[in-house]
One Martini backbone bead per residue (centre of mass of N, CA, C, O) as a GRO file, in nm:
protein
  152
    1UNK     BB    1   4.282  -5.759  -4.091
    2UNK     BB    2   4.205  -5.699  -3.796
    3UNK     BB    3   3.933  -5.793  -3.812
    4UNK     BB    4   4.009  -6.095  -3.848
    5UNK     BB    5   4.206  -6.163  -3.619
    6UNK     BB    6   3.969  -6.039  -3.392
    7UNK     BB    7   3.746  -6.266  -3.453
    8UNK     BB    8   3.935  -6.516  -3.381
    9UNK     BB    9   4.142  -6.421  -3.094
   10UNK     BB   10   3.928  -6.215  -2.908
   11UNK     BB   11   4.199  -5.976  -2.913
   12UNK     BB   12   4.343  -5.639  -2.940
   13UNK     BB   13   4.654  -5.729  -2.902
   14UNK     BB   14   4.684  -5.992  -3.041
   15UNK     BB   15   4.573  -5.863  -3.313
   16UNK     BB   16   4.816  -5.677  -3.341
   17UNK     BB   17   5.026  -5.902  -3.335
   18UNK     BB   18   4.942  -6.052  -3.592
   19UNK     BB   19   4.995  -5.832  -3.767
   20UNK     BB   20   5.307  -5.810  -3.700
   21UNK     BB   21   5.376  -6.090  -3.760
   22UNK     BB   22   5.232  -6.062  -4.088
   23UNK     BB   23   5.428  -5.857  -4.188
   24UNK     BB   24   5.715  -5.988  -4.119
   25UNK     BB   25   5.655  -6.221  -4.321
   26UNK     BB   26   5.587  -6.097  -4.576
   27UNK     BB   27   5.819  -5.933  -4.628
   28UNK     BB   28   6.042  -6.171  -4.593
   29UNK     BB   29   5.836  -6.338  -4.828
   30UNK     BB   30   5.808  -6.174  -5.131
   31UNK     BB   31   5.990  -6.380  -5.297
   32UNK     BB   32   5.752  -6.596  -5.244
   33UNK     BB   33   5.596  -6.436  -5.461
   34UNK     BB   34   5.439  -6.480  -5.786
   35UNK     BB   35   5.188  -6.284  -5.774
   36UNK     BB   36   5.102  -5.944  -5.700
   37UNK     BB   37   4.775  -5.969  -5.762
   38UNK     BB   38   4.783  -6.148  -5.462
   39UNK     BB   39   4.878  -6.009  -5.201
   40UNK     BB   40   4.596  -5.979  -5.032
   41UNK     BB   41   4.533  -6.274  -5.010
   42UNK     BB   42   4.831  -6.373  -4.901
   43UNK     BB   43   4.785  -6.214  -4.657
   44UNK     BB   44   4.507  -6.282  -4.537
   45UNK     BB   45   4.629  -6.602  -4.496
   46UNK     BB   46   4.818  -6.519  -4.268
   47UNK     BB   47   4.668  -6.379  -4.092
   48UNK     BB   48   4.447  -6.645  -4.029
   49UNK     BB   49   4.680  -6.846  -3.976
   50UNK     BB   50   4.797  -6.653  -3.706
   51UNK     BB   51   4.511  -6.656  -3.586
   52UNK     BB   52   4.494  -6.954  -3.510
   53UNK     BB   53   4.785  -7.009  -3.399
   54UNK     BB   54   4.745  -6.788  -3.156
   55UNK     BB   55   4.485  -6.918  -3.025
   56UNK     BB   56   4.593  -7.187  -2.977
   57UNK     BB   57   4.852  -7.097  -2.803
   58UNK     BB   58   4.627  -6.934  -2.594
   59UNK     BB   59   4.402  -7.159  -2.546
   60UNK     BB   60   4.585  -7.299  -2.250
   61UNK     BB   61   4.400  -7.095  -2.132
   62UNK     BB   62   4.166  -6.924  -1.874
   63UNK     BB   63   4.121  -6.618  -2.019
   64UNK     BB   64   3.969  -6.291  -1.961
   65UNK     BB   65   3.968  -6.053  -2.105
   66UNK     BB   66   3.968  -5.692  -2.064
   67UNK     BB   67   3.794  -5.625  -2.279
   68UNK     BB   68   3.547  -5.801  -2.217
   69UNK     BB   69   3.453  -5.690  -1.939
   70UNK     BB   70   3.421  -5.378  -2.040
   71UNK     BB   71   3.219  -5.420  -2.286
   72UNK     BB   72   3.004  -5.543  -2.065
   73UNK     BB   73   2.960  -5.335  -1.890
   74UNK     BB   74   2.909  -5.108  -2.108
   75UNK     BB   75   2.666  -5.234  -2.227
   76UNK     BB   76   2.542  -5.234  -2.007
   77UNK     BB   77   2.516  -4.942  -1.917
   78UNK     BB   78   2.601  -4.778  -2.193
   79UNK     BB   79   2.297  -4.816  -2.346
   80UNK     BB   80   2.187  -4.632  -2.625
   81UNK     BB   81   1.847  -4.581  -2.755
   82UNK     BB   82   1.944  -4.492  -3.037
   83UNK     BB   83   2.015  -4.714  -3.185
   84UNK     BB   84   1.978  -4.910  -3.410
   85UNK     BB   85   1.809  -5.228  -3.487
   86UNK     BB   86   2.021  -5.347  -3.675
   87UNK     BB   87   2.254  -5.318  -3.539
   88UNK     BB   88   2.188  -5.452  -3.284
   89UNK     BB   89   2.130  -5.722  -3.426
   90UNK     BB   90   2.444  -5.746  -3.569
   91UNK     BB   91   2.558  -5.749  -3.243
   92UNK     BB   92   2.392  -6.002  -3.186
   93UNK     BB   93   2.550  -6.211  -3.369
   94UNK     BB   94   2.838  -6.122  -3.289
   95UNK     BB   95   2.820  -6.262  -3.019
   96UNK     BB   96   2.694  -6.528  -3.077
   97UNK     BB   97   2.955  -6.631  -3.234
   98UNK     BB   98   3.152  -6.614  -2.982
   99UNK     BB   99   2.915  -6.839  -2.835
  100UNK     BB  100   3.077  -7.064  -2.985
  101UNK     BB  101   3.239  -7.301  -3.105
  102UNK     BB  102   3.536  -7.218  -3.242
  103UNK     BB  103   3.516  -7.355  -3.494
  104UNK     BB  104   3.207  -7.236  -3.535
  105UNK     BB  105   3.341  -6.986  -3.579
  106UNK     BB  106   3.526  -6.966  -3.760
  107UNK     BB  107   3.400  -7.062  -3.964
  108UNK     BB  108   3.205  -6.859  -4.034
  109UNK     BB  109   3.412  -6.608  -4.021
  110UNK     BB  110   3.500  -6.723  -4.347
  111UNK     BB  111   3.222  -6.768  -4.482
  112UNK     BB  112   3.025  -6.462  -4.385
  113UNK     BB  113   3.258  -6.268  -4.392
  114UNK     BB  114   3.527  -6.355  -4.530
  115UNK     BB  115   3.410  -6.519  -4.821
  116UNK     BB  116   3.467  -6.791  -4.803
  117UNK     BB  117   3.518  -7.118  -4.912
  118UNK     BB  118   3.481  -7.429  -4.854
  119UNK     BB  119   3.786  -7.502  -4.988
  120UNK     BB  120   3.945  -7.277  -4.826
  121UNK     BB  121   3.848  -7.350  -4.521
  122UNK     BB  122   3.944  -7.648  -4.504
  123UNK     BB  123   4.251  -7.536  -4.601
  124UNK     BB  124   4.278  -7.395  -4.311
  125UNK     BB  125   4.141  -7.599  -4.116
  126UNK     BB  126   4.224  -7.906  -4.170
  127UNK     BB  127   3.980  -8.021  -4.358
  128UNK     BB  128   3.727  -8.157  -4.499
  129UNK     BB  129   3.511  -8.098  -4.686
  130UNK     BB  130   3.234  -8.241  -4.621
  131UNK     BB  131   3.334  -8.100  -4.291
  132UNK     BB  132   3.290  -7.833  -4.352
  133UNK     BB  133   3.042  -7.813  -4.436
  134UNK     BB  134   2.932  -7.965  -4.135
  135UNK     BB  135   3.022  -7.714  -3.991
  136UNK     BB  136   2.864  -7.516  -4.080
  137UNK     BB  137   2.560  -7.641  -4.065
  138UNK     BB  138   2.616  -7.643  -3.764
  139UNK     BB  139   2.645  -7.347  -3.705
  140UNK     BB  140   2.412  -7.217  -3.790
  141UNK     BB  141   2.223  -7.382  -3.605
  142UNK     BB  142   2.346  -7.294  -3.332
  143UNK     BB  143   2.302  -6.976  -3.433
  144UNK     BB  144   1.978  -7.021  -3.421
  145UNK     BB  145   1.912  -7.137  -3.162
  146UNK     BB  146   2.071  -6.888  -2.965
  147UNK     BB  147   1.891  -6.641  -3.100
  148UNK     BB  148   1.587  -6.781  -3.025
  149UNK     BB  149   1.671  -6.794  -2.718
  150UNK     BB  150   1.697  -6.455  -2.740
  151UNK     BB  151   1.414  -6.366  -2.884
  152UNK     BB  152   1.207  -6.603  -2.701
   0.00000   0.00000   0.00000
């Protein structure tokens, strides 16, 4: 969940938040849960509905989070060469996800991470199936761009 959190609001504190306000709303509605086989979805569902609404209602300002600054100090100075190449392809995918548009963030991360189909991906984005299916080709595309001219 806190992954999940994270990689929408992309910061570690926020996702912190996230979390804990997603548990204390689950909690004050578990009697609003009719199915209880159903509890992991439906917390994961609120977390990423509250981590869409805290990026969007943090995303009014162009702060760049202090973890992302450390990160990349580390990165650049701080990378060991034991590091196997395929870790480091995955890290640099998700990386280079992050330097996507926001939408096609979030849509990848929900239907490539987080296993979600077309049509939940929609309705959690508030957008039309059609239009969802046209932001992931379009976000794939993206980051095959961005990838290709980061390898080439």
């Amino acid at each position: 969940m806190y992954n999940t959190a994270y990689r929408i609001v992309k910061d570690s504190f926020e996702a912190e938040d996230v979390m804990q306000d997603s548990f204390l709303l689950a909690f004050t509605k578990l009697n609003s849960l009719k199915d209880i086989k159903t509890f992991g979805a439906w917390l994961k569902r609120i977390v990423i509905n509250n981590s869409i609404h805290h990026y969007n209602k943090s995303n009014k300002y162009n702060e760049v989070p202090l973890d992302d600054v450390l990160y990349k100090v580390e990165d650049d100075y701080g990378v060991s060469s034991d590091y196997e190449f395929t870790n480091l392809k995955a890290k640099q995918v998700l990386e280079t996800m992050n330097a996507l548009k926001d939408n096609y963030r979030i849509a990848l991360t929900l239907h490539l991470i987080e296993g979600y189909d077309y049509e939940e991906i929609s309705e959690i984005m508030s957008i039309s199936y059609a239009n969802c299916r046209t932001t992931i080709s379009r976000a794939k595309d993206s980051l095959r761009l961005k990838i290709q001219s980061l390898v080439g």
